[in-house]
Coordinates of C-alpha atoms in Angstrom, one line a residue:
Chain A
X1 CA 109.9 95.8 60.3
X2 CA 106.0 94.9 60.7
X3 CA 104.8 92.3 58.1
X4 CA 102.5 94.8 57.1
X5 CA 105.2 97.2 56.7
X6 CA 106.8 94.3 54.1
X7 CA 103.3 93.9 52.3
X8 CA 103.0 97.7 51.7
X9 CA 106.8 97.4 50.4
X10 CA 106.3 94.1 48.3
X11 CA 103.3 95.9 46.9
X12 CA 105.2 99.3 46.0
X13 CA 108.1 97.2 44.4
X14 CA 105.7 95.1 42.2
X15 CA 104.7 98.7 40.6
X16 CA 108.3 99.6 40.2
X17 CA 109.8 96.3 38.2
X18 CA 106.5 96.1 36.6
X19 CA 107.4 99.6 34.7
X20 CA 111.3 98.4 34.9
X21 CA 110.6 95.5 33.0
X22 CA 107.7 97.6 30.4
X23 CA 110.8 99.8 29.7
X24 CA 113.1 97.0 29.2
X25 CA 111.1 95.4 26.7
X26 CA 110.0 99.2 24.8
X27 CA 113.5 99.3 23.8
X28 CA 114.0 96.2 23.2
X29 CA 113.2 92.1 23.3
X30 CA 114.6 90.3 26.3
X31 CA 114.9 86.7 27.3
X32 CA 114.0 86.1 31.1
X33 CA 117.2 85.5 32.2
X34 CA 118.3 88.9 30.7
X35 CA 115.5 90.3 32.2
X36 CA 116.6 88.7 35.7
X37 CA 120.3 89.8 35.4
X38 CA 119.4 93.4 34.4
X39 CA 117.3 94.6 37.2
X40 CA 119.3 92.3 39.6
X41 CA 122.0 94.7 38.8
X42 CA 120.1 97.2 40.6
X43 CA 120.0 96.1 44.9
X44 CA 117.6 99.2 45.6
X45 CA 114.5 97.1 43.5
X46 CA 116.0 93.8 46.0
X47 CA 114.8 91.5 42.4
X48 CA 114.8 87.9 42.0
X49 CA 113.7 85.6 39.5
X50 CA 111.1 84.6 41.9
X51 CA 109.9 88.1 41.5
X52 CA 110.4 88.9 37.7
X53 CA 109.2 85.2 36.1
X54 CA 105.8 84.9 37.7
X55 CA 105.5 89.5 36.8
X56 CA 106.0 88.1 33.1
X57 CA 103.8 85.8 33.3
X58 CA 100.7 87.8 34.7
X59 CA 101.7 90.3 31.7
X60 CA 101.7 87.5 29.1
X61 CA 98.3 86.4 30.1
X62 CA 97.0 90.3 30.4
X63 CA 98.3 90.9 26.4
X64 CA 100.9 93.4 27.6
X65 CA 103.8 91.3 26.2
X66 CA 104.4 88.5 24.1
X67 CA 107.0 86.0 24.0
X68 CA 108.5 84.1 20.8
X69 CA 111.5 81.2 20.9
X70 CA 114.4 81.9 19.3
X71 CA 117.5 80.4 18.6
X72 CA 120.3 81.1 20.1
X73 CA 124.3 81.9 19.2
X74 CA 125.8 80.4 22.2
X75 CA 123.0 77.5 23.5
X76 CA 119.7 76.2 23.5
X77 CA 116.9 78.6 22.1
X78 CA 115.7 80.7 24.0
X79 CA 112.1 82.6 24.9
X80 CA 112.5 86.2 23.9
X81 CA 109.8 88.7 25.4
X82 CA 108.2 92.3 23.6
X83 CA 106.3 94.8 24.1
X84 CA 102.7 94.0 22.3
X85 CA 100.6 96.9 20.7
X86 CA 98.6 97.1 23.8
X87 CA 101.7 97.2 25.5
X88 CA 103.1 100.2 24.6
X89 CA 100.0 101.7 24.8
X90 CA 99.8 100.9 28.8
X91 CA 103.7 101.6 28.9
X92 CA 103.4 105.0 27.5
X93 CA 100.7 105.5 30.5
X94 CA 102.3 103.9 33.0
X95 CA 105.1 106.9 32.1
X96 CA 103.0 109.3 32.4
X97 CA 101.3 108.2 35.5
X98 CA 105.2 107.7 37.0
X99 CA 106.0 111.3 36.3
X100 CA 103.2 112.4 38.0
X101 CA 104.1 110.4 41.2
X102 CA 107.7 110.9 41.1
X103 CA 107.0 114.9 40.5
X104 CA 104.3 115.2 43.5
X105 CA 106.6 112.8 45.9
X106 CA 109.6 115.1 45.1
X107 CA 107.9 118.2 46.3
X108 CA 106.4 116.3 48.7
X109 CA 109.5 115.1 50.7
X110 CA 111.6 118.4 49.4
X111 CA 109.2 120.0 52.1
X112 CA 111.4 118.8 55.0
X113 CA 109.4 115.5 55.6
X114 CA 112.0 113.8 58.5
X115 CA 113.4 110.9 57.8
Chain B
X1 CA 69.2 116.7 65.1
X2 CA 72.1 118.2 63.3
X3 CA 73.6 120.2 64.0
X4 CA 74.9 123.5 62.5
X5 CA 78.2 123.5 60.3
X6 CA 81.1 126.3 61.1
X7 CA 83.8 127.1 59.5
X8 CA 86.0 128.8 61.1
X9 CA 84.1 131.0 63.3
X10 CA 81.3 131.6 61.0
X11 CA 78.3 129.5 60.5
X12 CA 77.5 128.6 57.2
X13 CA 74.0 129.5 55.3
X14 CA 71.6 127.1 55.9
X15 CA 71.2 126.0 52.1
X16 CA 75.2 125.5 52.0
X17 CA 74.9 123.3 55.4
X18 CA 72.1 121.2 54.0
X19 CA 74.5 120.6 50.7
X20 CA 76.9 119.3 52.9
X21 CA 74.8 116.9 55.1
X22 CA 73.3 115.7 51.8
X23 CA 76.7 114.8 50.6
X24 CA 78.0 113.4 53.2
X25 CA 74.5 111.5 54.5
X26 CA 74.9 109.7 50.8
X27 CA 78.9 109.0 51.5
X28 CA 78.1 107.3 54.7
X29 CA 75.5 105.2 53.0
X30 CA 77.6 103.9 50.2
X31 CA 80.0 103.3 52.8
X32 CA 77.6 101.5 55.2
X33 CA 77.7 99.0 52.5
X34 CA 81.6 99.0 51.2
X35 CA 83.3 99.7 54.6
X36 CA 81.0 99.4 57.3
X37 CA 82.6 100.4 61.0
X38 CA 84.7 103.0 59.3
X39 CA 82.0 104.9 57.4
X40 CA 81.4 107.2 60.9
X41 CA 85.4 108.0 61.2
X42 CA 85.6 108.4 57.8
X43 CA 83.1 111.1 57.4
X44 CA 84.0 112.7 60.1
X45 CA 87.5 113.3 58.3
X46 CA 85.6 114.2 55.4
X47 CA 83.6 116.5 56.9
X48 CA 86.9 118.7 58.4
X49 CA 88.4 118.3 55.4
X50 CA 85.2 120.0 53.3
X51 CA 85.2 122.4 56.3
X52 CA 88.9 123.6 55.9
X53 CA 88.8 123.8 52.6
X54 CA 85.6 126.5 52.9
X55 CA 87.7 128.5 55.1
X56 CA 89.0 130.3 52.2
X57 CA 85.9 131.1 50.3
X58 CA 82.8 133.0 51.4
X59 CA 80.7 129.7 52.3
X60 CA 78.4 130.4 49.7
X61 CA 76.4 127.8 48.4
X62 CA 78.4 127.5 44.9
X63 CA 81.5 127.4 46.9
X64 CA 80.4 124.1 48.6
X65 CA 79.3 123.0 45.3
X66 CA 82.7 123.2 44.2
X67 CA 84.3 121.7 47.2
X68 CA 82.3 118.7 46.9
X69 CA 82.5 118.6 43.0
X70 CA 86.3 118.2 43.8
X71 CA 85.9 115.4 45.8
X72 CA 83.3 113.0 43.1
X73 CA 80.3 111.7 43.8
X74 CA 79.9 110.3 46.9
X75 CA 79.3 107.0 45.5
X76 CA 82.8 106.9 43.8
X77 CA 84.4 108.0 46.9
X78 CA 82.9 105.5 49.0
X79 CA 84.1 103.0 46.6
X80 CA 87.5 104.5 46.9
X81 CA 87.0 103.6 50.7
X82 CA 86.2 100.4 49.9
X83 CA 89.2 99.8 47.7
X84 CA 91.7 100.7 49.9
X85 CA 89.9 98.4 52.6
X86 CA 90.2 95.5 50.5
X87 CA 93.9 95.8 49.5
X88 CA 94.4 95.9 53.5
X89 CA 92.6 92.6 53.5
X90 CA 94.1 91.4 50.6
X91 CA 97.8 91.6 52.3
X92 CA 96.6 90.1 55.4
X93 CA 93.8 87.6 54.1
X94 CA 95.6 84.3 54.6
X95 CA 96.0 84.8 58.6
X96 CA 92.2 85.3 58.9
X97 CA 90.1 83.5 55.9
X98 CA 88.5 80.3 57.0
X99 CA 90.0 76.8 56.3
X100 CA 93.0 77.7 55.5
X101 CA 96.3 79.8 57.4
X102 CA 99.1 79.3 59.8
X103 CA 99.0 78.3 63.2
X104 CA 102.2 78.1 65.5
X105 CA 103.8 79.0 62.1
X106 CA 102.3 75.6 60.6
X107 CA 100.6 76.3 57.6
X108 CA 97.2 74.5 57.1
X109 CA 94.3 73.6 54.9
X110 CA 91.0 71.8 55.0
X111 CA 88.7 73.2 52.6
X112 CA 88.1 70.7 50.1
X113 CA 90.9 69.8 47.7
X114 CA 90.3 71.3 44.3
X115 CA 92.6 70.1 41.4
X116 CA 93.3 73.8 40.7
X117 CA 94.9 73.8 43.9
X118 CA 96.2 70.3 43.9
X119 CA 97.6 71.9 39.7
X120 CA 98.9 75.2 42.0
X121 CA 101.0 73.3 44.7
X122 CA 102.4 70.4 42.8
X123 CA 103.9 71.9 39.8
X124 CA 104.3 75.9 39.6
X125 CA 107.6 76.9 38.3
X126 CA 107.4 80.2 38.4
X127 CA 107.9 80.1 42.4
X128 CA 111.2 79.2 43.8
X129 CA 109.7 77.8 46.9
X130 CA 110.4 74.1 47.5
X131 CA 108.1 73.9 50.2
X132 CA 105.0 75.2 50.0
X133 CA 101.6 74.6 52.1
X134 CA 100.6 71.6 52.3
X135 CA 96.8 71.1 50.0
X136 CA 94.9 69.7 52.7
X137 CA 96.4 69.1 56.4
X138 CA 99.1 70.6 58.1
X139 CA 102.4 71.2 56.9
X140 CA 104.0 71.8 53.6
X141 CA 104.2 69.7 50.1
X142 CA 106.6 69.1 47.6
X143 CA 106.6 71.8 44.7
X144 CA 108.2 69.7 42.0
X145 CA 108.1 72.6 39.7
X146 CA 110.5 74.6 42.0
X147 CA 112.9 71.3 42.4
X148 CA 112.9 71.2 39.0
X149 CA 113.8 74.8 38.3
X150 CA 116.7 74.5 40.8
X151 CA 118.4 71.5 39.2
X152 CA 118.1 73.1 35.9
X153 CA 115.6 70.6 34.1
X154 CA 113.4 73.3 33.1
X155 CA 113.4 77.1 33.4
X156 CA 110.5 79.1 35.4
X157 CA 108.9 80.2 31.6
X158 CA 109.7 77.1 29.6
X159 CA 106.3 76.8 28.9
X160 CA 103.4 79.9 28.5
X161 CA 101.0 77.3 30.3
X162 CA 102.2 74.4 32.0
X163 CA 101.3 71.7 29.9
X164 CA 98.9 73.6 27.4
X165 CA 100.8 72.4 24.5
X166 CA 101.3 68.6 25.3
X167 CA 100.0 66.4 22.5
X168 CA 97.1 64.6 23.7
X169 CA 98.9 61.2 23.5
X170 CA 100.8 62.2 25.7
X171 CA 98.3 63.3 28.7
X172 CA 97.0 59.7 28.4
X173 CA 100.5 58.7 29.0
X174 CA 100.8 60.9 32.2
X175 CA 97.1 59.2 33.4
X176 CA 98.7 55.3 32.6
X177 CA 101.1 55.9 34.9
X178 CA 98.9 55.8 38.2
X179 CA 96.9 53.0 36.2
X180 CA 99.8 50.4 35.5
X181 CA 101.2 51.1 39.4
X182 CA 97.4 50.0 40.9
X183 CA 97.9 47.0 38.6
X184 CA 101.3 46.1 40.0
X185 CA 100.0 46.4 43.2
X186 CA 96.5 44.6 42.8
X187 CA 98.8 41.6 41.2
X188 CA 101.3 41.8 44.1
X189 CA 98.3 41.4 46.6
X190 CA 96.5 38.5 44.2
X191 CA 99.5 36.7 44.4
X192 CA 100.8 37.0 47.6
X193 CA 97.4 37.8 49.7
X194 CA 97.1 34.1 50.4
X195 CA 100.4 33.4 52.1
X196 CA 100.7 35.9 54.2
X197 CA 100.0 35.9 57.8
X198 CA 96.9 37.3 59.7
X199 CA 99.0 40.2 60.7
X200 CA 101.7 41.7 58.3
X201 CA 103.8 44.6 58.7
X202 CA 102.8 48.0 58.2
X203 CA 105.5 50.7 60.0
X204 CA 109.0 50.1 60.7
X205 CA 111.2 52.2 62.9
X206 CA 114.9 53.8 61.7
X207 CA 117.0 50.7 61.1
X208 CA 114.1 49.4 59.1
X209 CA 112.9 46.8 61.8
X210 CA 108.8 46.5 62.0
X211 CA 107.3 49.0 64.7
X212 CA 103.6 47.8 63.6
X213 CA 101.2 45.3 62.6
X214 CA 97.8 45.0 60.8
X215 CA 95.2 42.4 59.9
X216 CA 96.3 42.0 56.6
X217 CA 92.6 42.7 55.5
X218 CA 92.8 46.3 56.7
X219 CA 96.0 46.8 55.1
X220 CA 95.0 45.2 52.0
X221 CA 91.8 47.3 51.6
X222 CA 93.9 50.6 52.7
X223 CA 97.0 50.0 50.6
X224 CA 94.0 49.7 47.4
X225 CA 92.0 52.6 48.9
X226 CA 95.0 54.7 48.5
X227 CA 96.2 53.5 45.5
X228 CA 92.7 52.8 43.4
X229 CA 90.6 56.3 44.5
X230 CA 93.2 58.8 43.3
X231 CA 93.9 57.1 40.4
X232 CA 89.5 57.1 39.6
X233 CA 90.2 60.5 40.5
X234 CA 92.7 61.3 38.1
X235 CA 90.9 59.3 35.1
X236 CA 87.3 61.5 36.3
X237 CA 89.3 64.4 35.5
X238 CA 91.0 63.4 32.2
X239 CA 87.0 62.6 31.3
X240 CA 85.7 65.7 32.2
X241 CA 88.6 67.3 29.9
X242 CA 89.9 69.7 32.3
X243 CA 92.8 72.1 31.5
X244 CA 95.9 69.8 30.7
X245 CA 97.7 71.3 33.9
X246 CA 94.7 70.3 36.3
X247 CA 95.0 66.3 34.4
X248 CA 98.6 65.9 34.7
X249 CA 98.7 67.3 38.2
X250 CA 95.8 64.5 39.1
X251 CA 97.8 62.2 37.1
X252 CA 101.2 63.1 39.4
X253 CA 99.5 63.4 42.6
X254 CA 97.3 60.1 41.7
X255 CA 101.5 58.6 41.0
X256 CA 102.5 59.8 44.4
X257 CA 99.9 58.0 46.3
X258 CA 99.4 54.8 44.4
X259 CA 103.9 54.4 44.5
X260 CA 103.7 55.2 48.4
X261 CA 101.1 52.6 48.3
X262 CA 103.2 50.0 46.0
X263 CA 106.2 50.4 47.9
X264 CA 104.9 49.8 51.2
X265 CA 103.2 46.7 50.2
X266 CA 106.5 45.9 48.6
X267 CA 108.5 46.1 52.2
X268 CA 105.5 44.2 54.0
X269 CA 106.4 41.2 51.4
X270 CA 110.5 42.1 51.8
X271 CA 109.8 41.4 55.3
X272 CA 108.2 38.3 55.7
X273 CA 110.2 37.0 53.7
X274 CA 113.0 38.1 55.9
X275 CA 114.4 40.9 54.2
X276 CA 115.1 43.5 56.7
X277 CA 117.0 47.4 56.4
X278 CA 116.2 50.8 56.6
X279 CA 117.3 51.0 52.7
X280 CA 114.3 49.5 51.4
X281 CA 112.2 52.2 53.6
X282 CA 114.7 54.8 52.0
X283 CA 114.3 52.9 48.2
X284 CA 110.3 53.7 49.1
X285 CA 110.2 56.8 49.8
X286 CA 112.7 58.0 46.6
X287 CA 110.6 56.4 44.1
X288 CA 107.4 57.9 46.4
X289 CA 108.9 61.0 45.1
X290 CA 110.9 60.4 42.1
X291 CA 107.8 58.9 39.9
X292 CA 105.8 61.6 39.7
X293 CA 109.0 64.0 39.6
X294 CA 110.0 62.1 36.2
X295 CA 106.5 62.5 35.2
X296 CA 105.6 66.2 35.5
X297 CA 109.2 67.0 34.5
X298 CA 109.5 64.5 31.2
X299 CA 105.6 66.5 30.2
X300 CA 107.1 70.0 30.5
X301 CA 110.0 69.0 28.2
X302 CA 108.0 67.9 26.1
X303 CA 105.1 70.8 26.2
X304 CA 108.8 73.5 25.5
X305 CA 109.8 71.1 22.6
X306 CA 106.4 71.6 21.2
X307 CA 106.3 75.4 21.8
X308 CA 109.4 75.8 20.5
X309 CA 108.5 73.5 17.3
X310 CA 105.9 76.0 16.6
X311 CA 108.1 78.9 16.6
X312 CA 111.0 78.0 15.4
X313 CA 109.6 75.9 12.2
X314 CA 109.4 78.4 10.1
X315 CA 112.9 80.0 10.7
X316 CA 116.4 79.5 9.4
X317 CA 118.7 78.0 12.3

């Protein structure tokens, strides 16, 4: 595969967690590692913490999230991650904007695109 | 000349023509500026694609008008041009700014060092590379951030902002580091200068033997060059108040240099006095690297202490 071919994928994948994690957090607050072991479940999004930490920082700095330290049952505290105001404004958005895509791209390749 | 518009296999009204031409004339303008080579190919694409979508109607001049309506103003789609252009040259833009790329899979760098960069390379947790290119030269630097991350001293988002929440006291800390190696090493050269022979010692090879020899004026005044200017360095950026990550990065990188410099001076000294091994080379370069490792790491701690002071005082543990 071309390294542009990687960029265009990198970039594409970026989107995806981006939303992944938005979703995570609209349900619920999440530590990082959490966070980490979550989408890592998932080998189609190929996720590592190198991906996910610097995603949530770029969203803390742009007010889409927040983070809080809490304590923790079982260890050292821990930083715990939400969804801010402005957050699940873009997140509700970012849905909408998703269906779109994911509508148009199904009846897109359901036309016989080869593959 | 232009010349005249069909679609299909009917020519269009002149008026609906001339609404076309305008459009695209203004497109390939805005483009001119946004995209440059590819405002010609690009209009040419548009132009088929205004074309085909005629085909259906009856070429009228309101049919053209909403053709083009569809498509924005031509400013905002040469924009869009432009847009995609620069997310092209985003993906590729390190192979082909200037100062700074790869070559024979080397990274380098020689635009001027900026302590944002210096900041960047030296201590970024959030990226799990060890080895990452190298602020000015060829090759790669250390990024303690990542070392520290991988032996489990801190975690990628310990801190919101590396640093930001350091008390003060302790910043000055970080910047008397640097300060009290230079003195070491000024007092080791005070008190040692004298004795020492017109040439001294400055490389030695794998078992630890010496490979090289200076005057022991050059390598007095190079062993304080690189010891005494990053550590001004460091103190002209703590005066100038810059962000607490860009001081304690100058403070760490100001560490690096003045140890390497204490160190070496310490095995020119070993060796005259006949002291000889490939340990003390080894002991060098481990506190080289270990000093300002201590340094950036014991800050973090204690920047996530104080974040977490701040949110956890007020709740029941």
């Amino acid at each position: 595969m071309t390294t542009e071919a990687d960029g265009r994928i990198s970039q594409f994948r970026k989107g995806v967690v981006e939303l992944a994690i938005l979703g995570m957090l609209h349900r619920d607050e999440a530590y990082g590692g959490e966070i980490v072991e979550a989408l890592s479940a998932h080998p189609g999004l190929a996720i590592s913490a190198g991906t996910v930490y610097p995603l949530l920082s770029r969203l803390k700095k742009s007010g889409v999230i927040g983070s809080v330290w809490r304590e923790s049952p079982v260890g050292p505290p821990r930083k715990y991650y939400r969804l801010t105001p402005a957050g699940e404004t873009e997140f509700g958005e970012m849905i909408r904007a998703w269906d779109g895509v994911t509508g148009a791209m199904k009846s897109l390749l359901g036309r016989g695109v080869s593959r | 000349m232009i010349e005249p518009l069909r679609m299909s296999s009917r020519a269009l009204t002149p008026e609906s023509a001339h609404l076309i031409e305008t459009y695209l004339d203004r497109v390939q303008g805005a483009m001119l500026l946004t995209a440059g080579d590819e405002a010609a190919d690009a209009v040419e694409d548009l132009r088929a694609h205004v074309l085909s979508e005629l085909a259906e109607t009856d070429g009228s001049p309101a049919a053209v008008s909403r053709v083009l309506g569809a498509l924005g103003t031509p400013e905002s789609l040469a924009a869009e041009y432009a847009d995609d252009d620069a997310g092209r040259e985003s993906r590729g833009s390190d192979h082909h700014s200037p100062g700074h790329g790869t070559f024979l899979g080397m990274p380098f760098d020689v635009r001027m060092p900026t302590t944002e960069r210096i900041a960047s390379r030296l201590w970024n947790p959030l990226d799990p590379s060890v080895f990452v290119p190298r602020v000015f030269g060829i090759g790669w630097d250390i990024n303690f951030g990542a070392v520290a991350v991988k032996l489990g001293i801190v975690r990628p988002d310990d801190e919101d902002e590396p640093f930001a929440t350091v008390p003060e006291g302790w910043l000055l800390v970080a910047l008397a580091v640097p300060i009290a190696v230079c003195a070491v090493l000024v007092a080791m050269l005070v008190t040692r200068y004298a004795g020492m022979p017109a040439f001294a010692p400055s490389q030695w090879d794998v078992a630890g033997r010496p490979s090289a020899y200076w005057r022991k004026e050059a390598l007095a005044a190079f062993l304080l060059a690189m010891s005494v200017v990053p550590t001004m360095l460091a103190a002209r950026v703590f005066a100038r108040r810059r962000p607490a990550l860009n001081r304690v990065a100058a403070a760490a990188a100001a560490t690096l240099l003045s140890t390497a410099a204490l160190t070496q001076f310490v095995q020119t000294v070993r060796t005259l006095d006949g002291v000889h091994g490939a340990w003390l080379t080894w002991v060098g370069v481990g506190l080289t690297l270990l000093l300002p490792f201590a340094l950036l790491t014991v800050l973090s701690r204690i920047g996530r202490a104080a974040e977490q002071r701040r949110d956890l005082a007020d709740r029941p543990r």
